[in-house]
Amino acid sequence: AVLILDSDAVIIDLDLDVLSLLPEHILFTADKVEPNASNTTWNVNAGVTLWNLRHMEFTYVLKMWERRIIDRIKRNNGVSDQGPLHFILDDYYTEEERKRLGVVNALDTAHFRMQNGTFVRHFIRGKEMPAGWNKHNGTYFVPSEARMQGVQTAVHQVCQRWPGACDNDTTASITRGCASQR
């Protein structure tokens, strides 16, 4: 299995067995975008995903996702990975197929629930995002101060709780990394 995180996501519980969130027959686990959606919804947050590399649909979904992302970039339609994943899940699989094939496990739990996650905190961009932020020659997005502070605070809390997981320069390097994005 592999856990894929956006750069604005932080693992905050180093004691949790993350594999417990990925049933053996499921391709990937993610958080629902719409809380009332089914557990096999296509509408998931691609910023925190846990993938079963041995699932029969893995190679197909990965190749299609990669192709759609590259095509999107070539057409100057931005660099988003979530839109292409949504397209594949919605257009290539029916709800029944996603369920029968075990394509997605959209969590009802708070494990990946954005900045309130109990396993991963994901500090997604908010309304401060300018139009065209991810387009070629667009206004590239600069994270808000509050968003950068959220990441820094989460890292600091992890380092306080699990000091052996962080070297002495971890918080300083996170701070420098966030500051260099300005």
Tab-separated table of N, CA and C in Angstrom:
chain	number	residue	atom	x	y	z
A	1	ALA	N	0.842	-1.186	0.000
A	1	ALA	CA	0.000	0.000	0.000
A	1	ALA	C	0.881	1.241	0.000
A	2	VAL	N	0.321	2.333	-0.491
A	2	VAL	CA	1.033	3.607	-0.469
A	2	VAL	C	0.037	4.709	-0.081
A	3	LEU	N	0.490	5.600	0.786
A	3	LEU	CA	-0.297	6.754	1.209
A	3	LEU	C	0.225	7.959	0.440
A	4	ILE	N	-0.642	8.603	-0.314
A	4	ILE	CA	-0.255	9.780	-1.094
A	4	ILE	C	-0.861	11.008	-0.428
A	5	LEU	N	0.000	11.979	-0.106
A	5	LEU	CA	-0.432	13.206	0.559
A	5	LEU	C	-0.054	14.424	-0.269
A	6	ASP	N	-0.955	15.393	-0.341
A	6	ASP	CA	-0.588	16.707	-0.875
A	6	ASP	C	0.452	17.319	0.054
A	7	SER	N	1.169	18.302	-0.442
A	7	SER	CA	2.223	18.928	0.363
A	7	SER	C	1.662	19.718	1.542
A	8	ASP	N	0.363	19.961	1.561
A	8	ASP	CA	-0.257	20.688	2.670
A	8	ASP	C	-1.003	19.746	3.620
A	9	ALA	N	-0.582	18.479	3.641
A	9	ALA	CA	-1.176	17.485	4.534
A	9	ALA	C	-0.096	16.950	5.465
A	10	VAL	N	-0.480	16.697	6.721
A	10	VAL	CA	0.465	16.268	7.749
A	10	VAL	C	-0.121	15.063	8.488
A	11	ILE	N	0.661	13.982	8.584
A	11	ILE	CA	0.257	12.843	9.411
A	11	ILE	C	0.406	13.277	10.864
A	12	ILE	N	-0.682	13.152	11.634
A	12	ILE	CA	-0.641	13.631	13.018
A	12	ILE	C	-0.778	12.532	14.061
A	13	ASP	N	-1.018	11.300	13.626
A	13	ASP	CA	-1.129	10.187	14.568
A	13	ASP	C	-0.201	9.069	14.103
A	14	LEU	N	0.988	9.027	14.685
A	14	LEU	CA	1.978	8.043	14.274
A	14	LEU	C	1.728	6.670	14.897
A	15	ASP	N	0.718	6.547	15.740
A	15	ASP	CA	0.392	5.262	16.353
A	15	ASP	C	-0.656	4.475	15.563
A	16	LEU	N	-1.396	5.134	14.706
A	16	LEU	CA	-2.461	4.460	13.967
A	16	LEU	C	-1.874	3.543	12.895
A	17	ASP	N	-2.402	2.325	12.800
A	17	ASP	CA	-2.048	1.415	11.714
A	17	ASP	C	-2.869	1.833	10.500
A	18	VAL	N	-2.258	2.587	9.608
A	18	VAL	CA	-2.973	3.156	8.471
A	18	VAL	C	-3.592	2.069	7.598
A	19	LEU	N	-3.013	0.890	7.562
A	19	LEU	CA	-3.574	-0.190	6.744
A	19	LEU	C	-4.944	-0.629	7.233
A	20	SER	N	-5.280	-0.309	8.480
A	20	SER	CA	-6.612	-0.633	8.985
A	20	SER	C	-7.694	0.178	8.274
A	21	LEU	N	-7.308	1.231	7.570
A	21	LEU	CA	-8.262	2.073	6.848
A	21	LEU	C	-8.472	1.606	5.408
A	22	LEU	N	-7.736	0.565	4.994
A	22	LEU	CA	-7.817	0.087	3.611
A	22	LEU	C	-8.210	-1.383	3.598
A	23	PRO	N	-9.508	-1.657	3.462
A	23	PRO	CA	-9.919	-3.058	3.367
A	23	PRO	C	-9.183	-3.747	2.204
A	24	GLU	N	-8.889	-5.015	2.368
A	24	GLU	CA	-8.070	-5.759	1.411
A	24	GLU	C	-8.628	-5.745	-0.009
A	25	HIS	N	-9.938	-5.709	-0.166
A	25	HIS	CA	-10.571	-5.783	-1.490
A	25	HIS	C	-10.772	-4.406	-2.134
A	26	ILE	N	-10.319	-3.332	-1.501
A	26	ILE	CA	-10.557	-1.964	-1.975
A	26	ILE	C	-9.315	-1.413	-2.673
A	27	LEU	N	-9.511	-0.667	-3.784
A	27	LEU	CA	-8.404	-0.038	-4.500
A	27	LEU	C	-7.815	1.113	-3.701
A	28	PHE	N	-8.668	2.045	-3.259
A	28	PHE	CA	-8.143	3.151	-2.448
A	28	PHE	C	-9.180	3.692	-1.491
A	29	THR	N	-8.653	4.312	-0.436
A	29	THR	CA	-9.458	4.959	0.588
A	29	THR	C	-9.182	6.455	0.532
A	30	ALA	N	-10.233	7.250	0.662
A	30	ALA	CA	-10.114	8.710	0.672
A	30	ALA	C	-11.282	9.287	1.469
A	31	ASP	N	-11.254	10.582	1.701
A	31	ASP	CA	-12.338	11.258	2.402
A	31	ASP	C	-13.378	11.732	1.395
A	32	LYS	N	-14.638	11.618	1.766
A	32	LYS	CA	-15.727	12.122	0.923
A	32	LYS	C	-15.674	13.642	0.876
A	33	VAL	N	-15.976	14.218	-0.276
A	33	VAL	CA	-16.129	15.668	-0.363
A	33	VAL	C	-17.495	16.057	0.195
A	34	GLU	N	-18.509	15.275	-0.130
A	34	GLU	CA	-19.873	15.502	0.365
A	34	GLU	C	-20.159	14.484	1.467
A	35	PRO	N	-20.325	14.916	2.714
A	35	PRO	CA	-20.492	13.979	3.836
A	35	PRO	C	-21.649	12.999	3.694
A	36	ASN	N	-22.712	13.367	3.001
A	36	ASN	CA	-23.873	12.481	2.877
A	36	ASN	C	-23.791	11.526	1.695
A	37	ALA	N	-22.721	11.573	0.932
A	37	ALA	CA	-22.562	10.699	-0.234
A	37	ALA	C	-22.320	9.260	0.208
A	38	SER	N	-22.482	8.345	-0.719
A	38	SER	CA	-22.260	6.921	-0.409
A	38	SER	C	-20.762	6.648	-0.217
A	39	ASN	N	-20.456	5.496	0.312
A	39	ASN	CA	-19.057	5.114	0.522
A	39	ASN	C	-18.371	4.717	-0.785
A	40	THR	N	-19.116	4.670	-1.873
A	40	THR	CA	-18.517	4.362	-3.171
A	40	THR	C	-18.590	5.566	-4.115
A	41	THR	N	-18.768	6.743	-3.564
A	41	THR	CA	-18.872	7.958	-4.378
A	41	THR	C	-17.588	8.219	-5.157
A	42	TRP	N	-17.738	8.904	-6.278
A	42	TRP	CA	-16.572	9.344	-7.064
A	42	TRP	C	-16.020	10.643	-6.490
A	43	ASN	N	-16.816	11.358	-5.700
A	43	ASN	CA	-16.467	12.700	-5.239
A	43	ASN	C	-15.667	12.625	-3.935
A	44	VAL	N	-14.356	12.371	-4.081
A	44	VAL	CA	-13.457	12.223	-2.939
A	44	VAL	C	-12.329	13.256	-3.024
A	45	ASN	N	-11.704	13.492	-1.890
A	45	ASN	CA	-10.556	14.401	-1.835
A	45	ASN	C	-9.307	13.625	-2.261
A	46	ALA	N	-8.725	14.008	-3.385
A	46	ALA	CA	-7.527	13.326	-3.899
A	46	ALA	C	-6.262	13.737	-3.144
A	47	GLY	N	-6.353	14.687	-2.238
A	47	GLY	CA	-5.179	15.183	-1.522
A	47	GLY	C	-4.648	14.257	-0.454
A	48	VAL	N	-5.453	13.285	-0.026
A	48	VAL	CA	-5.029	12.272	0.943
A	48	VAL	C	-5.681	10.965	0.501
A	49	THR	N	-4.878	10.077	-0.066
A	49	THR	CA	-5.403	8.804	-0.553
A	49	THR	C	-4.477	7.666	-0.142
A	50	LEU	N	-5.072	6.542	0.191
A	50	LEU	CA	-4.339	5.335	0.568
A	50	LEU	C	-4.667	4.266	-0.467
A	51	TRP	N	-3.640	3.804	-1.203
A	51	TRP	CA	-3.824	2.929	-2.360
A	51	TRP	C	-3.354	1.509	-2.101
A	52	ASN	N	-4.134	0.557	-2.594
A	52	ASN	CA	-3.798	-0.867	-2.580
A	52	ASN	C	-3.125	-1.183	-3.919
A	53	LEU	N	-1.820	-1.339	-3.910
A	53	LEU	CA	-1.060	-1.552	-5.141
A	53	LEU	C	-1.308	-2.915	-5.777
A	54	ARG	N	-1.930	-3.820	-5.052
A	54	ARG	CA	-2.195	-5.170	-5.566
A	54	ARG	C	-3.616	-5.328	-6.103
A	55	HIS	N	-4.405	-4.299	-6.040
A	55	HIS	CA	-5.799	-4.381	-6.499
A	55	HIS	C	-5.833	-4.536	-8.021
A	56	MET	N	-6.783	-5.313	-8.518
A	56	MET	CA	-6.870	-5.596	-9.951
A	56	MET	C	-7.109	-4.347	-10.806
A	57	GLU	N	-7.659	-3.286	-10.248
A	57	GLU	CA	-7.926	-2.061	-11.008
A	57	GLU	C	-6.797	-1.037	-10.889
A	58	PHE	N	-5.778	-1.312	-10.089
A	58	PHE	CA	-4.738	-0.312	-9.809
A	58	PHE	C	-4.054	0.198	-11.070
A	59	THR	N	-3.517	-0.665	-11.891
A	59	THR	CA	-2.764	-0.234	-13.073
A	59	THR	C	-3.658	0.553	-14.027
A	60	TYR	N	-4.866	0.089	-14.238
A	60	TYR	CA	-5.791	0.776	-15.135
A	60	TYR	C	-6.088	2.192	-14.651
A	61	VAL	N	-6.478	2.325	-13.388
A	61	VAL	CA	-6.816	3.646	-12.847
A	61	VAL	C	-5.591	4.553	-12.847
A	62	LEU	N	-4.449	4.038	-12.446
A	62	LEU	CA	-3.227	4.842	-12.428
A	62	LEU	C	-2.876	5.359	-13.820
A	63	LYS	N	-2.909	4.505	-14.823
A	63	LYS	CA	-2.570	4.924	-16.195
A	63	LYS	C	-3.567	5.943	-16.730
A	64	MET	N	-4.848	5.718	-16.476
A	64	MET	CA	-5.862	6.664	-16.943
A	64	MET	C	-5.730	8.006	-16.219
A	65	TRP	N	-5.460	7.964	-14.929
A	65	TRP	CA	-5.293	9.188	-14.133
A	65	TRP	C	-4.089	9.958	-14.632
A	66	GLU	N	-2.981	9.276	-14.812
A	66	GLU	CA	-1.768	9.926	-15.321
A	66	GLU	C	-2.026	10.547	-16.698
A	67	ARG	N	-2.659	9.809	-17.594
A	67	ARG	CA	-2.944	10.306	-18.950
A	67	ARG	C	-3.811	11.557	-18.899
A	68	ARG	N	-4.835	11.542	-18.061
A	68	ARG	CA	-5.734	12.697	-17.986
A	68	ARG	C	-5.034	13.914	-17.387
A	69	ILE	N	-4.158	13.717	-16.400
A	69	ILE	CA	-3.415	14.837	-15.817
A	69	ILE	C	-2.471	15.436	-16.856
A	70	ILE	N	-1.736	14.605	-17.566
A	70	ILE	CA	-0.794	15.093	-18.579
A	70	ILE	C	-1.544	15.807	-19.703
A	71	ASP	N	-2.655	15.232	-20.157
A	71	ASP	CA	-3.463	15.897	-21.195
A	71	ASP	C	-3.951	17.255	-20.717
A	72	ARG	N	-4.359	17.328	-19.487
A	72	ARG	CA	-4.849	18.593	-18.912
A	72	ARG	C	-3.747	19.648	-18.923
A	73	ILE	N	-2.545	19.258	-18.534
A	73	ILE	CA	-1.413	20.194	-18.525
A	73	ILE	C	-1.068	20.615	-19.950
A	74	LYS	N	-1.035	19.683	-20.895
A	74	LYS	CA	-0.716	19.997	-22.295
A	74	LYS	C	-1.726	20.971	-22.896
A	75	ARG	N	-2.977	20.885	-22.475
A	75	ARG	CA	-4.024	21.780	-22.990
A	75	ARG	C	-4.090	23.096	-22.222
A	76	ASN	N	-3.129	23.310	-21.322
A	76	ASN	CA	-3.110	24.514	-20.485
A	76	ASN	C	-4.367	24.662	-19.643
A	77	ASN	N	-4.869	23.533	-19.150
A	77	ASN	CA	-6.061	23.537	-18.307
A	77	ASN	C	-5.737	23.356	-16.835
A	78	GLY	N	-4.506	23.639	-16.440
A	78	GLY	CA	-4.145	23.584	-15.032
A	78	GLY	C	-3.451	22.300	-14.634
A	79	VAL	N	-3.112	22.230	-13.362
A	79	VAL	CA	-2.314	21.126	-12.844
A	79	VAL	C	-3.063	20.283	-11.817
A	80	SER	N	-4.356	20.384	-11.757
A	80	SER	CA	-5.153	19.652	-10.764
A	80	SER	C	-5.078	18.146	-10.980
A	81	ASP	N	-4.987	17.403	-9.886
A	81	ASP	CA	-5.073	15.946	-9.967
A	81	ASP	C	-6.459	15.449	-9.555
A	82	GLN	N	-7.196	16.256	-8.819
A	82	GLN	CA	-8.494	15.825	-8.321
A	82	GLN	C	-9.532	15.718	-9.435
A	83	GLY	N	-9.600	16.706	-10.302
A	83	GLY	CA	-10.565	16.675	-11.409
A	83	GLY	C	-10.406	15.432	-12.279
A	84	PRO	N	-9.181	15.122	-12.704
A	84	PRO	CA	-9.004	13.902	-13.505
A	84	PRO	C	-9.383	12.620	-12.767
A	85	LEU	N	-9.102	12.524	-11.475
A	85	LEU	CA	-9.495	11.339	-10.724
A	85	LEU	C	-11.017	11.254	-10.643
A	86	HIS	N	-11.669	12.367	-10.394
A	86	HIS	CA	-13.133	12.385	-10.363
A	86	HIS	C	-13.701	11.911	-11.698
A	87	PHE	N	-13.137	12.407	-12.797
A	87	PHE	CA	-13.624	12.026	-14.124
A	87	PHE	C	-13.551	10.509	-14.310
A	88	ILE	N	-12.415	9.921	-13.957
A	88	ILE	CA	-12.241	8.470	-14.117
A	88	ILE	C	-13.258	7.708	-13.270
A	89	LEU	N	-13.377	8.084	-12.010
A	89	LEU	CA	-14.290	7.373	-11.113
A	89	LEU	C	-15.745	7.514	-11.536
A	90	ASP	N	-16.103	8.677	-12.076
A	90	ASP	CA	-17.493	8.939	-12.446
A	90	ASP	C	-17.828	8.455	-13.851
A	91	ASP	N	-16.908	8.646	-14.807
A	91	ASP	CA	-17.210	8.313	-16.192
A	91	ASP	C	-16.842	6.883	-16.593
A	92	TYR	N	-15.865	6.297	-15.957
A	92	TYR	CA	-15.417	4.957	-16.336
A	92	TYR	C	-16.041	3.867	-15.477
A	93	TYR	N	-16.643	4.255	-14.361
A	93	TYR	CA	-17.268	3.285	-13.461
A	93	TYR	C	-18.643	3.796	-13.043
A	94	THR	N	-19.617	2.920	-13.060
A	94	THR	CA	-20.915	3.257	-12.471
A	94	THR	C	-20.790	3.087	-10.957
A	95	GLU	N	-21.771	3.578	-10.237
A	95	GLU	CA	-21.798	3.395	-8.781
A	95	GLU	C	-21.747	1.906	-8.443
A	96	GLU	N	-22.525	1.114	-9.183
A	96	GLU	CA	-22.554	-0.337	-8.940
A	96	GLU	C	-21.188	-0.966	-9.223
A	97	GLU	N	-20.512	-0.562	-10.285
A	97	GLU	CA	-19.177	-1.108	-10.597
A	97	GLU	C	-18.162	-0.714	-9.533
A	98	ARG	N	-18.219	0.533	-9.077
A	98	ARG	CA	-17.297	0.950	-8.013
A	98	ARG	C	-17.502	0.082	-6.770
A	99	LYS	N	-18.745	-0.248	-6.488
A	99	LYS	CA	-19.046	-1.091	-5.325
A	99	LYS	C	-18.609	-2.538	-5.569
A	100	ARG	N	-19.003	-3.106	-6.693
A	100	ARG	CA	-18.717	-4.509	-6.996
A	100	ARG	C	-17.213	-4.768	-7.118
A	101	LEU	N	-16.484	-3.837	-7.758
A	101	LEU	CA	-15.044	-4.010	-7.968
A	101	LEU	C	-14.205	-3.516	-6.789
A	102	GLY	N	-14.838	-2.855	-5.829
A	102	GLY	CA	-14.097	-2.338	-4.676
A	102	GLY	C	-13.141	-1.229	-5.060
A	103	VAL	N	-13.605	-0.294	-5.882
A	103	VAL	CA	-12.727	0.763	-6.386
A	103	VAL	C	-12.411	1.801	-5.323
A	104	VAL	N	-13.419	2.239	-4.568
A	104	VAL	CA	-13.170	3.322	-3.605
A	104	VAL	C	-13.864	3.039	-2.278
A	105	ASN	N	-13.189	3.422	-1.217
A	105	ASN	CA	-13.746	3.388	0.129
A	105	ASN	C	-13.757	4.838	0.610
A	106	ALA	N	-14.868	5.525	0.394
A	106	ALA	CA	-14.992	6.922	0.818
A	106	ALA	C	-15.371	6.924	2.295
A	107	LEU	N	-14.462	7.408	3.109
A	107	LEU	CA	-14.591	7.300	4.564
A	107	LEU	C	-15.744	8.110	5.152
A	108	ASP	N	-16.407	7.503	6.116
A	108	ASP	CA	-17.401	8.183	6.949
A	108	ASP	C	-16.754	8.689	8.236
A	109	THR	N	-15.504	8.344	8.431
A	109	THR	CA	-14.801	8.676	9.667
A	109	THR	C	-14.001	9.964	9.490
A	110	ALA	N	-13.425	10.442	10.567
A	110	ALA	CA	-12.672	11.700	10.537
A	110	ALA	C	-11.179	11.498	10.268
A	111	HIS	N	-10.751	10.309	9.909
A	111	HIS	CA	-9.322	10.047	9.751
A	111	HIS	C	-8.629	11.006	8.769
A	112	PHE	N	-9.265	11.295	7.625
A	112	PHE	CA	-8.667	12.168	6.605
A	112	PHE	C	-9.447	13.486	6.470
A	113	ARG	N	-10.251	13.852	7.440
A	113	ARG	CA	-11.214	14.944	7.326
A	113	ARG	C	-10.583	16.332	7.370
A	114	MET	N	-9.975	16.726	6.299
A	114	MET	CA	-9.381	18.058	6.125
A	114	MET	C	-8.587	18.477	7.358
A	115	GLN	N	-8.716	19.737	7.771
A	115	GLN	CA	-7.910	20.222	8.910
A	115	GLN	C	-8.369	19.653	10.246
A	116	ASN	N	-9.468	18.894	10.256
A	116	ASN	CA	-9.951	18.249	11.478
A	116	ASN	C	-9.647	16.753	11.507
A	117	GLY	N	-8.827	16.288	10.581
A	117	GLY	CA	-8.515	14.864	10.505
A	117	GLY	C	-7.875	14.336	11.776
A	118	THR	N	-8.175	13.076	12.089
A	118	THR	CA	-7.599	12.462	13.283
A	118	THR	C	-6.340	11.661	12.967
A	119	PHE	N	-6.120	11.331	11.687
A	119	PHE	CA	-4.885	10.672	11.262
A	119	PHE	C	-4.037	11.623	10.410
A	120	VAL	N	-4.659	12.261	9.450
A	120	VAL	CA	-3.988	13.253	8.598
A	120	VAL	C	-4.780	14.542	8.665
A	121	ARG	N	-4.082	15.639	8.848
A	121	ARG	CA	-4.713	16.964	8.739
A	121	ARG	C	-4.314	17.531	7.383
A	122	HIS	N	-5.323	17.932	6.626
A	122	HIS	CA	-5.109	18.460	5.284
A	122	HIS	C	-5.602	19.899	5.250
A	123	PHE	N	-4.675	20.816	5.074
A	123	PHE	CA	-4.982	22.246	5.109
A	123	PHE	C	-5.237	22.728	3.685
A	124	ILE	N	-6.443	22.454	3.201
A	124	ILE	CA	-6.777	22.757	1.816
A	124	ILE	C	-6.870	24.259	1.593
A	125	ARG	N	-6.691	24.645	0.333
A	125	ARG	CA	-6.796	26.063	0.011
A	125	ARG	C	-8.251	26.486	0.171
A	126	GLY	N	-8.403	27.725	0.513
A	126	GLY	CA	-9.741	28.239	0.777
A	126	GLY	C	-10.168	29.250	-0.258
A	127	LYS	N	-11.008	30.136	0.157
A	127	LYS	CA	-11.572	31.133	-0.743
A	127	LYS	C	-10.560	32.178	-1.191
A	128	GLU	N	-9.384	32.198	-0.544
A	128	GLU	CA	-8.371	33.181	-0.927
A	128	GLU	C	-7.690	32.816	-2.252
A	129	MET	N	-8.041	31.656	-2.825
A	129	MET	CA	-7.436	31.202	-4.061
A	129	MET	C	-7.894	32.089	-5.223
A	130	PRO	N	-6.959	32.721	-5.943
A	130	PRO	CA	-7.346	33.573	-7.067
A	130	PRO	C	-7.811	32.748	-8.262
A	131	ALA	N	-8.643	33.337	-9.096
A	131	ALA	CA	-9.104	32.660	-10.305
A	131	ALA	C	-7.891	32.335	-11.180
A	132	GLY	N	-7.898	31.158	-11.764
A	132	GLY	CA	-6.812	30.770	-12.662
A	132	GLY	C	-5.516	30.422	-11.958
A	133	TRP	N	-5.570	30.158	-10.653
A	133	TRP	CA	-4.337	29.909	-9.890
A	133	TRP	C	-3.532	28.751	-10.438
A	134	ASN	N	-4.177	27.743	-11.007
A	134	ASN	CA	-3.452	26.557	-11.442
A	134	ASN	C	-3.306	26.468	-12.954
A	135	LYS	N	-3.597	27.521	-13.660
A	135	LYS	CA	-3.518	27.522	-15.114
A	135	LYS	C	-2.134	27.955	-15.582
A	136	HIS	N	-1.780	27.518	-16.787
A	136	HIS	CA	-0.525	27.939	-17.396
A	136	HIS	C	-0.547	29.463	-17.528
A	137	ASN	N	0.501	30.103	-17.125
A	137	ASN	CA	0.616	31.572	-17.131
A	137	ASN	C	-0.433	32.235	-16.244
A	138	GLY	N	-0.991	31.483	-15.316
A	138	GLY	CA	-1.991	32.030	-14.408
A	138	GLY	C	-1.324	32.629	-13.182
A	139	THR	N	-2.135	33.155	-12.311
A	139	THR	CA	-1.651	33.670	-11.042
A	139	THR	C	-1.491	32.483	-10.112
A	140	TYR	N	-0.257	32.106	-9.860
A	140	TYR	CA	-0.042	30.928	-9.032
A	140	TYR	C	-0.375	31.232	-7.585
A	141	PHE	N	-0.982	30.273	-6.975
A	141	PHE	CA	-1.493	30.409	-5.632
A	141	PHE	C	-0.382	30.485	-4.604
A	142	VAL	N	-0.478	31.447	-3.718
A	142	VAL	CA	0.429	31.566	-2.577
A	142	VAL	C	-0.407	31.270	-1.340
A	143	PRO	N	-0.004	30.275	-0.554
A	143	PRO	CA	-0.807	29.908	0.618
A	143	PRO	C	-0.983	31.076	1.585
A	144	SER	N	-2.140	31.123	2.207
A	144	SER	CA	-2.406	32.166	3.193
A	144	SER	C	-1.535	31.934	4.425
A	145	GLU	N	-1.359	32.980	5.187
A	145	GLU	CA	-0.600	32.891	6.440
A	145	GLU	C	-1.250	31.881	7.392
A	146	ALA	N	-2.584	31.882	7.456
A	146	ALA	CA	-3.297	30.962	8.347
A	146	ALA	C	-3.073	29.510	7.929
A	147	ARG	N	-3.055	29.265	6.647
A	147	ARG	CA	-2.826	27.906	6.151
A	147	ARG	C	-1.412	27.431	6.488
A	148	MET	N	-0.429	28.292	6.263
A	148	MET	CA	0.953	27.936	6.586
A	148	MET	C	1.108	27.719	8.083
A	149	GLN	N	0.438	28.545	8.880
A	149	GLN	CA	0.496	28.399	10.332
A	149	GLN	C	-0.122	27.079	10.771
A	150	GLY	N	-1.206	26.677	10.112
A	150	GLY	CA	-1.837	25.403	10.430
A	150	GLY	C	-0.895	24.225	10.201
A	151	VAL	N	-0.189	24.232	9.079
A	151	VAL	CA	0.781	23.170	8.785
A	151	VAL	C	1.891	23.180	9.832
A	152	GLN	N	2.425	24.356	10.115
A	152	GLN	CA	3.512	24.472	11.092
A	152	GLN	C	3.076	23.984	12.478
A	153	THR	N	1.872	24.350	12.894
A	153	THR	CA	1.365	23.934	14.202
A	153	THR	C	1.207	22.424	14.268
A	154	ALA	N	0.664	21.827	13.193
A	154	ALA	CA	0.485	20.370	13.172
A	154	ALA	C	1.834	19.655	13.258
A	155	VAL	N	2.817	20.128	12.522
A	155	VAL	CA	4.150	19.514	12.571
A	155	VAL	C	4.737	19.658	13.968
A	156	HIS	N	4.598	20.825	14.548
A	156	HIS	CA	5.124	21.058	15.895
A	156	HIS	C	4.470	20.100	16.901
A	157	GLN	N	3.146	19.908	16.799
A	157	GLN	CA	2.447	19.005	17.713
A	157	GLN	C	2.916	17.561	17.559
A	158	VAL	N	3.147	17.143	16.326
A	158	VAL	CA	3.661	15.792	16.092
A	158	VAL	C	5.042	15.650	16.711
A	159	CYS	N	5.886	16.636	16.513
A	159	CYS	CA	7.247	16.582	17.065
A	159	CYS	C	7.242	16.612	18.592
A	160	GLN	N	6.272	17.284	19.184
A	160	GLN	CA	6.159	17.295	20.642
A	160	GLN	C	5.727	15.925	21.166
A	161	ARG	N	4.777	15.305	20.472
A	161	ARG	CA	4.236	14.020	20.937
A	161	ARG	C	5.161	12.850	20.619
A	162	TRP	N	5.828	12.894	19.466
A	162	TRP	CA	6.732	11.823	19.037
A	162	TRP	C	8.106	12.426	18.716
A	163	PRO	N	8.850	12.849	19.723
A	163	PRO	CA	10.124	13.530	19.486
A	163	PRO	C	11.110	12.717	18.656
A	164	GLY	N	11.063	11.403	18.758
A	164	GLY	CA	11.974	10.574	17.974
A	164	GLY	C	11.686	10.595	16.481
A	165	ALA	N	10.486	11.068	16.093
A	165	ALA	CA	10.116	11.110	14.680
A	165	ALA	C	10.621	12.366	13.983
A	166	CYS	N	11.103	13.319	14.747
A	166	CYS	CA	11.522	14.600	14.184
A	166	CYS	C	12.966	14.880	14.573
A	167	ASP	N	13.717	15.388	13.615
A	167	ASP	CA	15.054	15.838	13.992
A	167	ASP	C	14.944	17.269	14.501
A	168	ASN	N	16.009	17.813	14.999
A	168	ASN	CA	15.978	19.157	15.592
A	168	ASN	C	15.645	20.245	14.588
A	169	ASP	N	15.848	19.966	13.301
A	169	ASP	CA	15.628	20.990	12.286
A	169	ASP	C	14.264	20.896	11.614
A	170	THR	N	13.414	19.963	12.046
A	170	THR	CA	12.142	19.754	11.355
A	170	THR	C	11.291	21.008	11.324
A	171	THR	N	11.013	21.595	12.470
A	171	THR	CA	10.157	22.784	12.492
A	171	THR	C	10.805	23.934	11.743
A	172	ALA	N	12.107	24.097	11.883
A	172	ALA	CA	12.806	25.172	11.167
A	172	ALA	C	12.715	24.964	9.663
A	173	SER	N	12.847	23.723	9.186
A	173	SER	CA	12.790	23.493	7.741
A	173	SER	C	11.378	23.677	7.212
A	174	ILE	N	10.355	23.311	8.002
A	174	ILE	CA	8.967	23.549	7.598
A	174	ILE	C	8.728	25.043	7.488
A	175	THR	N	9.194	25.799	8.466
A	175	THR	CA	9.028	27.257	8.457
A	175	THR	C	9.724	27.860	7.247
A	176	ARG	N	10.952	27.439	6.982
A	176	ARG	CA	11.676	27.951	5.808
A	176	ARG	C	10.967	27.587	4.522
A	177	GLY	N	10.456	26.345	4.441
A	177	GLY	CA	9.760	25.905	3.241
A	177	GLY	C	8.522	26.712	2.978
A	178	CYS	N	7.748	26.986	4.020
A	178	CYS	CA	6.533	27.800	3.856
A	178	CYS	C	6.886	29.233	3.483
A	179	ALA	N	7.908	29.766	4.106
A	179	ALA	CA	8.301	31.144	3.811
A	179	ALA	C	8.804	31.279	2.372
A	180	SER	N	9.440	30.243	1.836
A	180	SER	CA	9.980	30.334	0.467
A	180	SER	C	8.881	30.310	-0.582
A	181	GLN	N	7.649	29.925	-0.215
A	181	GLN	CA	6.537	29.892	-1.167
A	181	GLN	C	5.944	31.280	-1.409
A	182	ARG	N	6.379	32.242	-0.648
A	182	ARG	CA	5.796	33.592	-0.790
A	182	ARG	C	6.358	34.315	-1.982
